[in-house]
Short mmCIF file of C-alpha atoms and ligand atoms in Angstrom, two decimals:
data_model
loop_
_atom_site.label_atom_id
_atom_site.label_comp_id
_atom_site.label_asym_id
_atom_site.label_seq_id
_atom_site.Cartn_x
_atom_site.Cartn_y
_atom_site.Cartn_z
CA MET A 1 -21.15 -124.32 18.60
CA ILE A 2 -18.04 -123.60 16.59
CA ALA A 3 -17.04 -120.88 19.09
CA GLU A 4 -16.57 -123.54 21.77
CA LEU A 5 -14.11 -125.38 19.55
CA LEU A 6 -12.14 -122.40 18.29
CA LYS A 7 -12.08 -120.14 21.33
CA GLY A 8 -9.46 -120.96 23.89
CA ASP A 9 -8.38 -124.46 24.74
CA CYS A 10 -10.41 -127.47 23.66
CA SER A 11 -7.64 -130.04 23.99
CA ASP A 12 -9.92 -132.29 26.07
CA LEU A 13 -11.98 -132.83 22.93
CA LEU A 14 -8.99 -133.68 20.75
CA GLY A 15 -9.28 -137.09 19.16
CA LYS A 16 -12.96 -137.29 20.08
CA LYS A 17 -16.09 -137.31 17.94
CA VAL A 18 -17.73 -133.91 17.63
CA ASN A 19 -20.71 -132.52 15.77
CA VAL A 20 -20.91 -129.10 14.16
CA LYS A 21 -23.65 -127.45 12.17
CA GLY A 22 -23.44 -124.33 10.08
CA TRP A 23 -23.30 -122.65 6.69
CA VAL A 24 -20.62 -123.38 4.14
CA ARG A 25 -18.39 -120.43 3.35
CA THR A 26 -16.20 -122.19 0.77
CA ARG A 27 -15.40 -125.65 -0.49
CA ARG A 28 -12.12 -126.32 -2.25
CA GLY A 29 -9.80 -129.26 -2.85
CA ASN A 30 -9.05 -131.90 -5.44
CA LYS A 31 -9.88 -135.49 -6.42
CA ASN A 32 -8.50 -136.87 -3.18
CA ILE A 33 -9.35 -134.36 -0.51
CA ALA A 34 -11.96 -131.65 0.09
CA PHE A 35 -11.76 -128.72 2.52
CA ILE A 36 -14.96 -127.09 3.71
CA ALA A 37 -14.88 -123.80 5.67
CA LEU A 38 -17.90 -123.87 7.96
CA ASN A 39 -19.33 -120.97 9.96
CA ASP A 40 -22.26 -120.94 12.40
CA GLY A 41 -22.12 -117.27 13.39
CA SER A 42 -21.03 -118.01 16.95
CA ILE A 43 -17.56 -116.62 16.18
CA ILE A 44 -15.94 -114.88 13.23
CA HIS A 45 -13.63 -117.81 12.43
CA ASN A 46 -14.60 -120.81 10.31
CA ILE A 47 -13.85 -124.37 11.30
CA GLN A 48 -12.11 -126.40 8.63
CA ILE A 49 -13.77 -129.70 7.69
CA VAL A 50 -11.50 -132.16 5.91
CA VAL A 51 -13.05 -134.87 3.75
CA ASP A 52 -11.01 -137.83 2.48
CA VAL A 53 -12.86 -138.28 -0.79
CA ALA A 54 -12.06 -141.99 -1.24
CA THR A 55 -13.15 -143.17 2.22
CA PHE A 56 -16.09 -140.78 2.30
CA ASN A 57 -17.27 -142.38 -0.90
CA ASN A 58 -20.18 -140.10 -1.72
CA ASP A 59 -19.28 -137.77 -4.59
CA ASP A 60 -22.87 -136.86 -5.23
CA LEU A 61 -23.35 -135.47 -1.72
CA LEU A 62 -20.01 -133.66 -1.78
CA LYS A 63 -20.95 -131.87 -5.01
CA ARG A 64 -24.08 -130.47 -3.37
CA ILE A 65 -22.03 -128.91 -0.57
CA THR A 66 -21.57 -125.46 -2.09
CA THR A 67 -21.19 -121.95 -0.69
CA GLY A 68 -24.25 -121.05 1.38
CA ALA A 69 -25.46 -124.62 1.96
CA CYS A 70 -26.36 -125.62 5.51
CA ILE A 71 -24.85 -128.87 6.78
CA SER A 72 -24.32 -130.99 9.88
CA VAL A 73 -20.96 -132.72 10.23
CA ASN A 74 -19.91 -135.61 12.48
CA GLY A 75 -16.20 -136.27 12.70
CA LEU A 76 -13.00 -136.41 14.66
CA LEU A 77 -11.50 -133.24 16.12
CA VAL A 78 -7.78 -133.23 15.35
CA GLU A 79 -4.89 -130.79 15.40
CA SER A 80 -4.58 -129.11 12.04
CA ALA A 81 -1.53 -129.62 9.90
CA GLY A 82 -2.40 -126.64 7.73
CA LYS A 83 -1.68 -123.07 8.73
CA GLY A 84 -4.39 -120.65 9.81
CA GLN A 85 -6.14 -122.87 12.33
CA ALA A 86 -5.24 -124.96 15.37
CA TYR A 87 -7.95 -127.58 14.93
CA GLU A 88 -9.95 -129.17 12.16
CA ILE A 89 -12.55 -131.91 11.80
CA GLN A 90 -12.06 -135.11 9.80
CA ALA A 91 -15.56 -135.73 8.52
CA ASP A 92 -17.14 -139.19 8.88
CA ASP A 93 -20.61 -138.25 7.77
CA ILE A 94 -22.38 -135.13 6.62
CA ILE A 95 -26.06 -134.29 6.39
CA ILE A 96 -27.23 -131.50 4.09
CA TYR A 97 -30.08 -129.51 5.64
CA GLY A 98 -30.39 -127.06 2.79
CA GLU A 99 -28.60 -126.59 -0.50
CA ALA A 100 -27.82 -123.18 -2.01
CA ASP A 101 -27.92 -123.14 -5.80
CA PRO A 102 -24.55 -121.69 -6.91
CA GLU A 103 -26.26 -120.00 -9.87
CA LYS A 104 -28.62 -118.12 -7.60
CA TYR A 105 -27.14 -117.67 -4.10
CA PRO A 106 -26.12 -113.98 -4.01
CA LEU A 107 -23.22 -114.28 -1.55
CA GLN A 108 -20.88 -116.24 -3.81
CA LYS A 109 -17.76 -114.14 -3.88
CA LYS A 110 -16.22 -112.23 -1.06
CA GLY A 111 -15.96 -108.46 -1.18
CA HIS A 112 -19.50 -107.37 -1.96
CA SER A 113 -20.10 -103.66 -1.49
CA LEU A 114 -21.96 -102.53 1.64
CA GLU A 115 -24.52 -100.90 -0.66
CA PHE A 116 -25.24 -104.21 -2.34
CA LEU A 117 -25.45 -105.98 1.02
CA ARG A 118 -28.11 -103.49 2.17
CA GLU A 119 -30.29 -104.76 -0.67
CA ILE A 120 -29.98 -108.29 0.69
CA ALA A 121 -30.33 -107.50 4.39
CA HIS A 122 -32.06 -110.88 4.84
CA LEU A 123 -28.78 -112.66 3.95
CA ARG A 124 -26.10 -110.19 4.98
CA PRO A 125 -25.87 -111.51 8.56
CA ARG A 126 -24.04 -114.45 6.97
CA THR A 127 -21.10 -112.27 5.97
CA ASN A 128 -18.07 -111.77 8.22
CA THR A 129 -18.80 -108.05 8.44
CA PHE A 130 -22.39 -108.36 9.62
CA GLY A 131 -21.61 -111.33 11.83
CA ALA A 132 -19.05 -109.11 13.58
CA VAL A 133 -21.40 -106.11 13.76
CA LEU A 134 -24.31 -108.16 15.12
CA ARG A 135 -22.20 -109.93 17.74
CA ILE A 136 -20.86 -106.56 18.91
CA ARG A 137 -24.40 -105.17 18.93
CA HIS A 138 -25.45 -107.99 21.21
CA ALA A 139 -22.47 -107.59 23.54
CA LEU A 140 -23.04 -103.84 23.74
CA SER A 141 -26.72 -104.26 24.65
CA PHE A 142 -25.76 -106.73 27.32
CA ALA A 143 -23.05 -104.41 28.69
CA ILE A 144 -25.55 -101.54 28.92
CA HIS A 145 -27.89 -103.59 31.09
CA LYS A 146 -24.98 -104.92 33.12
CA TYR A 147 -23.57 -101.47 33.81
CA PHE A 148 -26.86 -100.11 35.05
CA ASN A 149 -27.76 -103.22 36.98
CA ASP A 150 -24.37 -103.23 38.73
CA ASN A 151 -24.76 -99.55 39.58
CA GLY A 152 -28.22 -99.65 41.17
CA PHE A 153 -30.36 -98.49 38.23
CA TYR A 154 -33.75 -99.99 37.43
CA TYR A 155 -34.81 -100.71 33.84
CA LEU A 156 -38.02 -98.79 33.18
CA HIS A 157 -40.14 -99.65 30.14
CA THR A 158 -41.49 -96.42 28.75
CA PRO A 159 -44.30 -96.45 26.19
CA ILE A 160 -43.69 -96.64 22.46
CA ILE A 161 -47.06 -95.12 21.59
CA THR A 162 -47.31 -91.66 23.07
CA GLY A 163 -50.17 -89.20 23.44
CA SER A 164 -47.94 -86.16 23.83
CA ASP A 165 -46.29 -84.50 20.88
CA CYS A 166 -44.05 -82.25 22.94
CA GLU A 167 -41.25 -84.70 23.60
CA GLY A 168 -39.52 -82.08 21.57
CA ALA A 169 -36.92 -84.15 19.76
CA GLY A 170 -38.20 -84.23 16.20
CA ALA A 171 -41.03 -84.95 13.78
CA MET A 172 -43.26 -87.89 14.73
CA PHE A 173 -44.95 -90.83 13.03
CA ARG A 174 -48.72 -90.81 13.53
CA VAL A 175 -50.34 -93.92 14.97
CA THR A 176 -53.94 -94.30 13.86
CA THR A 177 -56.63 -96.82 12.97
CA LEU A 178 -58.80 -94.24 11.23
CA ASP A 179 -59.95 -95.26 7.77
CA LEU A 180 -57.80 -93.12 5.49
CA ASP A 181 -60.45 -93.28 2.75
CA ASN A 182 -63.12 -92.04 5.09
CA ILE A 183 -61.67 -89.74 7.71
CA PRO A 184 -64.12 -88.53 10.39
CA ARG A 185 -64.16 -84.75 10.58
CA LYS A 186 -65.35 -82.13 13.03
CA LYS A 187 -67.67 -79.30 11.99
CA ASP A 188 -64.71 -77.04 11.25
CA GLY A 189 -63.28 -79.65 8.87
CA SER A 190 -60.40 -80.81 11.05
CA VAL A 191 -59.83 -84.52 11.74
CA ASP A 192 -61.95 -85.82 14.62
CA PHE A 193 -59.41 -87.81 16.62
CA SER A 194 -61.98 -88.60 19.30
CA LYS A 195 -63.08 -91.32 16.84
CA ASP A 196 -59.56 -92.74 16.65
CA PHE A 197 -58.39 -95.84 18.53
CA PHE A 198 -57.22 -94.03 21.67
CA GLY A 199 -59.77 -91.24 21.42
CA LYS A 200 -56.95 -88.75 20.86
CA GLU A 201 -53.97 -88.09 18.62
CA THR A 202 -51.16 -90.57 19.13
CA ASN A 203 -47.66 -90.98 17.73
CA LEU A 204 -44.61 -93.19 17.98
CA THR A 205 -42.30 -91.91 20.69
CA VAL A 206 -39.18 -89.86 19.89
CA SER A 207 -37.81 -90.27 23.41
CA GLY A 208 -38.71 -92.00 26.68
CA GLN A 209 -37.32 -89.18 28.77
CA LEU A 210 -40.46 -87.58 30.14
CA GLU A 211 -41.68 -90.90 31.50
CA ALA A 212 -38.17 -91.80 32.69
CA GLU A 213 -38.32 -88.65 34.82
CA LEU A 214 -41.47 -90.02 36.47
CA GLY A 215 -39.46 -93.16 37.24
CA ALA A 216 -36.56 -91.19 38.71
CA MET A 217 -38.99 -89.33 40.97
CA SER A 218 -39.88 -92.62 42.61
CA LEU A 219 -37.14 -95.23 42.05
CA SER A 220 -34.25 -92.70 42.14
CA ASN A 221 -32.10 -94.18 39.36
CA VAL A 222 -33.73 -95.59 36.25
CA TYR A 223 -32.90 -96.09 32.57
CA THR A 224 -34.81 -96.86 29.43
CA PHE A 225 -33.41 -98.75 26.48
CA GLY A 226 -35.83 -99.05 23.61
CA PRO A 227 -36.72 -98.06 20.07
CA THR A 228 -37.45 -94.45 19.19
CA PHE A 229 -38.79 -93.03 15.94
CA ARG A 230 -38.23 -89.83 14.02
CA ALA A 231 -40.07 -88.91 10.86
CA GLU A 232 -37.38 -86.53 9.68
CA ASN A 233 -36.43 -86.67 6.07
CA SER A 234 -32.74 -86.74 6.87
CA ASN A 235 -31.01 -89.08 4.49
CA THR A 236 -27.63 -89.01 6.19
CA ALA A 237 -25.13 -91.65 7.27
CA ARG A 238 -25.91 -90.72 10.92
CA HIS A 239 -29.72 -90.72 10.99
CA LEU A 240 -32.27 -93.54 11.03
CA SER A 241 -36.05 -93.28 11.20
CA GLU A 242 -36.10 -96.04 13.82
CA PHE A 243 -33.21 -96.23 16.24
CA TRP A 244 -32.54 -97.38 19.78
CA MET A 245 -31.86 -95.03 22.60
CA ILE A 246 -30.51 -95.42 26.12
CA GLU A 247 -31.85 -92.83 28.55
CA PRO A 248 -30.75 -92.90 32.19
CA GLU A 249 -32.50 -90.50 34.56
CA MET A 250 -31.23 -89.89 38.09
CA ALA A 251 -32.78 -88.19 41.10
CA PHE A 252 -30.43 -85.94 43.08
CA PHE A 253 -27.92 -85.71 40.20
CA GLU A 254 -26.72 -82.27 39.21
CA ILE A 255 -25.02 -81.45 35.93
CA ASN A 256 -21.54 -82.51 37.13
CA ASP A 257 -22.80 -85.87 38.40
CA ASN A 258 -24.50 -86.31 35.05
CA MET A 259 -21.23 -85.66 33.21
CA ASP A 260 -19.33 -88.06 35.46
CA LEU A 261 -21.89 -90.76 34.75
CA ALA A 262 -21.85 -90.18 30.98
CA GLU A 263 -18.05 -90.40 30.86
CA ASP A 264 -17.81 -93.46 33.10
CA PHE A 265 -20.61 -95.23 31.20
CA LEU A 266 -19.07 -94.65 27.76
CA LYS A 267 -15.62 -95.76 28.95
CA TYR A 268 -17.10 -98.89 30.52
CA LEU A 269 -18.92 -99.82 27.31
CA VAL A 270 -15.90 -99.30 25.09
CA SER A 271 -13.64 -101.30 27.45
CA TYR A 272 -16.21 -104.08 27.63
CA ILE A 273 -16.23 -104.48 23.85
CA LEU A 274 -12.43 -104.25 23.67
CA GLU A 275 -12.29 -107.14 26.12
CA LYS A 276 -15.11 -109.36 24.84
CA CYS A 277 -15.16 -108.78 21.07
CA ILE A 278 -11.52 -108.36 20.14
CA ASP A 279 -11.66 -110.87 17.24
CA ASP A 280 -14.54 -108.99 15.64
CA LEU A 281 -12.90 -105.61 16.25
CA GLU A 282 -9.65 -106.79 14.69
CA PHE A 283 -11.54 -107.96 11.63
CA LEU A 284 -13.37 -104.62 11.30
CA GLN A 285 -10.11 -102.74 11.78
CA LYS A 286 -8.46 -104.72 9.02
CA MET A 287 -11.36 -104.27 6.61
CA TYR A 288 -12.73 -100.79 7.30
CA ASP A 289 -10.85 -98.60 9.71
CA LYS A 290 -7.12 -98.92 10.34
CA LYS A 291 -7.26 -96.63 13.38
CA LEU A 292 -10.20 -98.34 15.10
CA LEU A 293 -8.46 -99.92 18.09
CA GLU A 294 -6.27 -96.86 18.58
CA ARG A 295 -9.36 -94.66 18.73
CA LEU A 296 -11.21 -96.97 21.12
CA ASN A 297 -8.25 -97.19 23.49
CA PHE A 298 -7.85 -93.45 23.28
CA VAL A 299 -11.39 -92.87 24.55
CA VAL A 300 -10.88 -95.25 27.45
CA GLU A 301 -7.54 -93.74 28.47
CA ASN A 302 -8.23 -90.01 28.21
CA GLN A 303 -10.22 -87.67 30.39
CA PHE A 304 -12.96 -85.98 28.40
CA GLU A 305 -12.47 -82.23 28.01
CA ARG A 306 -15.28 -80.26 29.68
CA LEU A 307 -16.13 -76.69 28.74
CA THR A 308 -19.09 -74.41 28.20
CA TYR A 309 -20.80 -73.74 24.91
CA THR A 310 -19.75 -70.09 25.24
CA LYS A 311 -16.07 -71.05 25.50
CA ALA A 312 -16.46 -73.44 22.56
CA ILE A 313 -17.89 -70.66 20.41
CA GLU A 314 -14.85 -68.50 21.25
CA ILE A 315 -12.52 -71.31 20.19
CA LEU A 316 -14.42 -71.85 16.94
CA GLU A 317 -14.47 -68.13 16.16
CA MET A 318 -10.73 -67.85 16.79
CA SER A 319 -9.93 -71.00 14.81
CA GLY A 320 -9.57 -69.33 11.42
CA GLU A 321 -11.32 -72.39 9.99
CA LYS A 322 -13.75 -71.89 7.08
CA PHE A 323 -16.96 -73.63 8.18
CA GLU A 324 -19.88 -74.28 5.87
CA PHE A 325 -22.18 -72.94 8.63
CA PRO A 326 -20.67 -69.81 10.23
CA VAL A 327 -20.56 -69.72 14.05
CA SER A 328 -21.58 -67.07 16.52
CA TRP A 329 -23.06 -67.19 20.03
CA GLY A 330 -26.62 -68.49 19.81
CA VAL A 331 -26.31 -70.85 16.83
CA ASP A 332 -26.78 -74.58 17.17
CA LEU A 333 -23.51 -76.42 16.55
CA GLN A 334 -23.23 -78.50 13.39
CA SER A 335 -21.29 -81.70 13.24
CA GLU A 336 -18.43 -79.90 11.40
CA HIS A 337 -18.02 -77.65 14.47
CA GLU A 338 -18.26 -80.53 16.90
CA ARG A 339 -15.67 -82.52 14.99
CA TYR A 340 -13.34 -79.54 14.79
CA LEU A 341 -13.36 -79.25 18.59
CA VAL A 342 -12.79 -82.97 19.10
CA GLU A 343 -10.45 -83.85 16.27
CA LYS A 344 -8.48 -80.68 15.60
CA HIS A 345 -8.55 -78.64 18.79
CA PHE A 346 -8.67 -80.88 21.86
CA HIS A 347 -7.81 -84.24 20.31
CA LYS A 348 -10.08 -86.03 22.75
CA PRO A 349 -13.79 -86.42 23.52
CA VAL A 350 -15.43 -83.21 24.62
CA ILE A 351 -18.39 -82.43 26.87
CA LEU A 352 -20.04 -79.08 26.19
CA THR A 353 -22.39 -77.54 28.75
CA ASP A 354 -24.57 -74.50 29.30
CA TYR A 355 -26.10 -73.97 25.88
CA PRO A 356 -28.34 -70.99 24.98
CA LYS A 357 -31.86 -71.77 26.19
CA ASP A 358 -33.37 -70.94 22.80
CA ILE A 359 -31.76 -73.90 21.04
CA LYS A 360 -32.59 -76.46 23.73
CA ALA A 361 -35.70 -78.21 25.02
CA PHE A 362 -38.17 -76.73 27.52
CA TYR A 363 -37.31 -79.07 30.39
CA MET A 364 -33.67 -78.06 30.83
CA LYS A 365 -32.73 -76.22 34.02
CA LEU A 366 -32.28 -72.49 33.58
CA ASN A 367 -28.98 -71.02 34.81
CA ASP A 368 -28.85 -67.87 36.93
CA ASP A 369 -27.81 -65.84 33.87
CA ASP A 370 -31.33 -66.45 32.51
CA LYS A 371 -29.77 -67.06 29.06
CA THR A 372 -28.29 -70.54 29.23
CA VAL A 373 -29.51 -73.92 30.39
CA ARG A 374 -27.71 -76.80 32.09
CA ALA A 375 -27.49 -78.90 28.96
CA LEU A 376 -24.66 -81.25 28.15
CA ASP A 377 -23.59 -82.76 24.85
CA VAL A 378 -20.84 -85.37 24.58
CA LEU A 379 -18.89 -85.08 21.33
CA PHE A 380 -16.86 -87.95 19.91
CA PRO A 381 -14.28 -88.24 17.15
CA LYS A 382 -15.74 -89.22 13.76
CA ILE A 383 -19.30 -89.01 15.12
CA GLY A 384 -19.89 -85.57 16.61
CA GLU A 385 -22.77 -85.57 19.11
CA ILE A 386 -23.19 -88.97 20.68
CA ILE A 387 -25.01 -87.97 23.88
CA GLY A 388 -27.43 -85.15 24.59
CA GLY A 389 -28.64 -84.50 28.12
CA SER A 390 -29.21 -82.00 30.90
CA GLN A 391 -30.06 -81.25 34.45
CA ARG A 392 -33.84 -80.87 34.45
CA GLU A 393 -35.80 -77.83 35.62
CA GLU A 394 -37.30 -78.91 38.95
CA ASP A 395 -38.92 -75.58 39.81
CA TYR A 396 -42.64 -75.63 39.03
CA ASN A 397 -42.96 -71.92 38.26
CA LYS A 398 -39.88 -71.72 36.07
CA LEU A 399 -40.90 -74.83 34.16
CA SER A 400 -44.46 -73.55 33.62
CA LYS A 401 -43.04 -70.29 32.33
CA ARG A 402 -40.80 -72.10 29.81
CA ILE A 403 -43.75 -74.21 28.65
CA GLU A 404 -45.76 -71.09 28.06
CA GLU A 405 -42.90 -69.30 26.27
CA MET A 406 -42.45 -72.25 23.95
CA SER A 407 -46.19 -72.47 23.18
CA ILE A 408 -46.57 -75.99 24.54
CA ASP A 409 -50.09 -76.87 25.68
CA PRO A 410 -49.83 -77.46 29.47
CA ASN A 411 -52.78 -79.88 29.24
CA ASP A 412 -50.52 -82.21 27.27
CA VAL A 413 -48.02 -82.43 30.12
CA TRP A 414 -50.14 -82.01 33.23
CA TRP A 415 -48.79 -85.28 34.60
CA TYR A 416 -45.19 -84.20 33.99
CA LEU A 417 -45.81 -80.89 35.75
CA GLU A 418 -47.25 -82.65 38.78
CA THR A 419 -43.85 -84.16 39.59
CA ARG A 420 -42.73 -80.57 40.20
CA LYS A 421 -45.79 -79.90 42.32
CA PHE A 422 -45.45 -82.93 44.58
CA GLY A 423 -42.06 -83.72 46.08
CA THR A 424 -39.92 -82.23 43.36
CA ALA A 425 -36.16 -82.86 43.45
CA PRO A 426 -33.08 -81.94 41.47
CA HIS A 427 -32.51 -84.55 38.78
CA SER A 428 -30.64 -85.14 35.55
CA GLY A 429 -30.38 -87.52 32.63
CA PHE A 430 -29.18 -88.01 29.10
CA GLY A 431 -29.90 -89.84 25.86
CA LEU A 432 -27.33 -91.97 24.08
CA GLY A 433 -28.10 -93.05 20.52
CA PHE A 434 -27.31 -96.75 20.45
CA GLU A 435 -26.47 -96.84 16.75
CA ARG A 436 -24.25 -93.76 17.03
CA LEU A 437 -22.25 -95.62 19.65
CA MET A 438 -22.25 -98.69 17.40
CA LEU A 439 -20.81 -96.55 14.59
CA PHE A 440 -18.04 -95.39 16.86
CA ILE A 441 -17.23 -98.83 18.23
CA THR A 442 -17.34 -100.73 14.92
CA GLY A 443 -15.70 -98.06 12.77
CA MET A 444 -18.45 -98.54 10.17
CA GLY A 445 -19.20 -95.44 8.12
CA ASN A 446 -22.96 -95.69 7.65
CA ILE A 447 -25.56 -96.06 10.39
CA ARG A 448 -27.58 -98.38 8.13
CA ASP A 449 -24.82 -100.95 8.53
CA VAL A 450 -24.93 -101.22 12.31
CA ILE A 451 -28.59 -102.22 12.72
CA PRO A 452 -29.94 -105.50 11.29
CA PHE A 453 -32.88 -104.05 9.38
CA PRO A 454 -32.56 -100.29 8.89
CA ARG A 455 -35.57 -98.01 8.58
CA ALA A 456 -34.89 -94.82 6.64
CA PRO A 457 -36.88 -92.56 4.31
CA MET A 458 -38.31 -94.65 1.42
CA ASN A 459 -36.84 -97.78 2.95
CA ALA A 460 -38.78 -100.30 5.07
CA GLU A 461 -37.99 -103.61 3.36
CA PHE A 462 -37.41 -106.79 5.39
P1 ATP B 1 -28.81 -84.71 15.64
O1 ATP B 1 -28.53 -83.26 15.82
O2 ATP B 1 -27.59 -85.53 15.35
O3 ATP B 1 -29.94 -84.97 14.70
P2 ATP B 1 -30.51 -84.64 17.94
O4 ATP B 1 -30.10 -83.34 18.53
O5 ATP B 1 -31.75 -84.71 17.16
O6 ATP B 1 -29.29 -85.23 17.07
P3 ATP B 1 -31.34 -85.84 20.44
O7 ATP B 1 -32.74 -85.47 20.20
O8 ATP B 1 -30.59 -85.13 21.53
O9 ATP B 1 -30.49 -85.74 19.08
O10 ATP B 1 -31.26 -87.43 20.66
C1 ATP B 1 -30.38 -88.06 21.58
C2 ATP B 1 -29.36 -88.94 20.87
O11 ATP B 1 -29.98 -89.84 19.95
C3 ATP B 1 -28.37 -88.16 20.03
O12 ATP B 1 -27.30 -87.72 20.81
C4 ATP B 1 -27.92 -89.18 19.03
O13 ATP B 1 -26.93 -90.03 19.60
C5 ATP B 1 -29.15 -90.04 18.80
N1 ATP B 1 -29.93 -89.71 17.59
C6 ATP B 1 -30.69 -88.61 17.38
N2 ATP B 1 -31.33 -88.66 16.20
C7 ATP B 1 -30.98 -89.85 15.63
C8 ATP B 1 -31.33 -90.51 14.41
N3 ATP B 1 -32.19 -89.98 13.55
N4 ATP B 1 -30.79 -91.74 14.16
C9 ATP B 1 -29.95 -92.30 15.06
N5 ATP B 1 -29.58 -91.74 16.23
C10 ATP B 1 -30.08 -90.52 16.53
MN1 MN B 2 -31.99 -84.68 15.06
#
């Protein structure tokens, strides 16, 4: 791997034969000498391959080594005389695995637009930008599992196909094997789902939370980390139809414990990437976001501001700011409001709590005022809401009442309600959108550029 040669000290290999394999970024040179920049995706940097044209004595092969071609190189690792790299390889022999026709290979020049790269998502991982994004994505996934594992949480796999449509987080994608040209119907004309694969209506999950709560009521601390799906027609730079979500759920946690965990978790993840992926971050900073490292360090170093929704509304009303959506107590906050609080008022991440019950889900714990629930949202610079969570209602009667008020069919959630009937306990949890965190950490502007193969309205290629 090229990373092993370019990361840290490899002086023990100096003067020895090495082999590298990868894709050619560029080939330049003259009659006497050729320089090939080779990249295998293990690290952002290329290794320089130097070919002495006369001794190599194979012009035909050299000509076929063009941008995008895949090659294997045997040669001597030496200190580089040129600037920009410590080591280079003097090639003895080269095998071409696959050529890339210069007339046709789409990644010829540098500096393609991100929009264009989305159209060639099958090749864009070969660019510096997507190499960096995908390596960070990997490191972040790993850090999430590491954090929870080190802190006594168990990874719970919640189902992707769900039979309940009251997860309450957005419009769902139907899962069916019914013949669309010949739909079975009941006498009243409605679709007869008893003939469908599962004998009932099923959808792709929008959240693993309800099942994660079942896990917390037995294993104490659990988390899910899996794909979730929303069939909302929101064509924004912050929404995907398929995205990954991290949802920890903890028995015996009240709202303050939940906030402490959310803050500690986010700071851990950002520090982890600052430590492990600094080369990739520096590249992204240079190319896309001059303030990236400053912002990341800022989140790690500052205490998040905590206040209630009610207090936040007061601040917004007093701000004198002209918002597109006017604010008053009871409205759901838009990202313009969230960003005002974070970027203009507090200048640090903010955790809002105690939202009006009418704009939050049925399972959130009701406060004594009977008007607000123990919800929490974590708001970040540039992103707005990055985490949504709450302390859950553990009281059977109160929860049943909320379910009734919100016209949810209790038969759909009988199993969920039973946790409140048998050995109920205070508990809390939250959901972190993985790609929202990726946006924050990479400084990229569009959520479609932080997932390998984005799914969005009218877009399911690759
Ligand atoms: P928003 O108001 O931004 O649409 P939401 O209120 O629908 O978010 P939740 O249902 O609370 O979000 O989902 C939990 C987390 O999942 C959010 O805090 C966010 O980080 C992320 N998230 C929600 N919807 C999407 C989406 N369509 N694409 C990517 N991430 C999302
Ligand atoms: Mn939403």
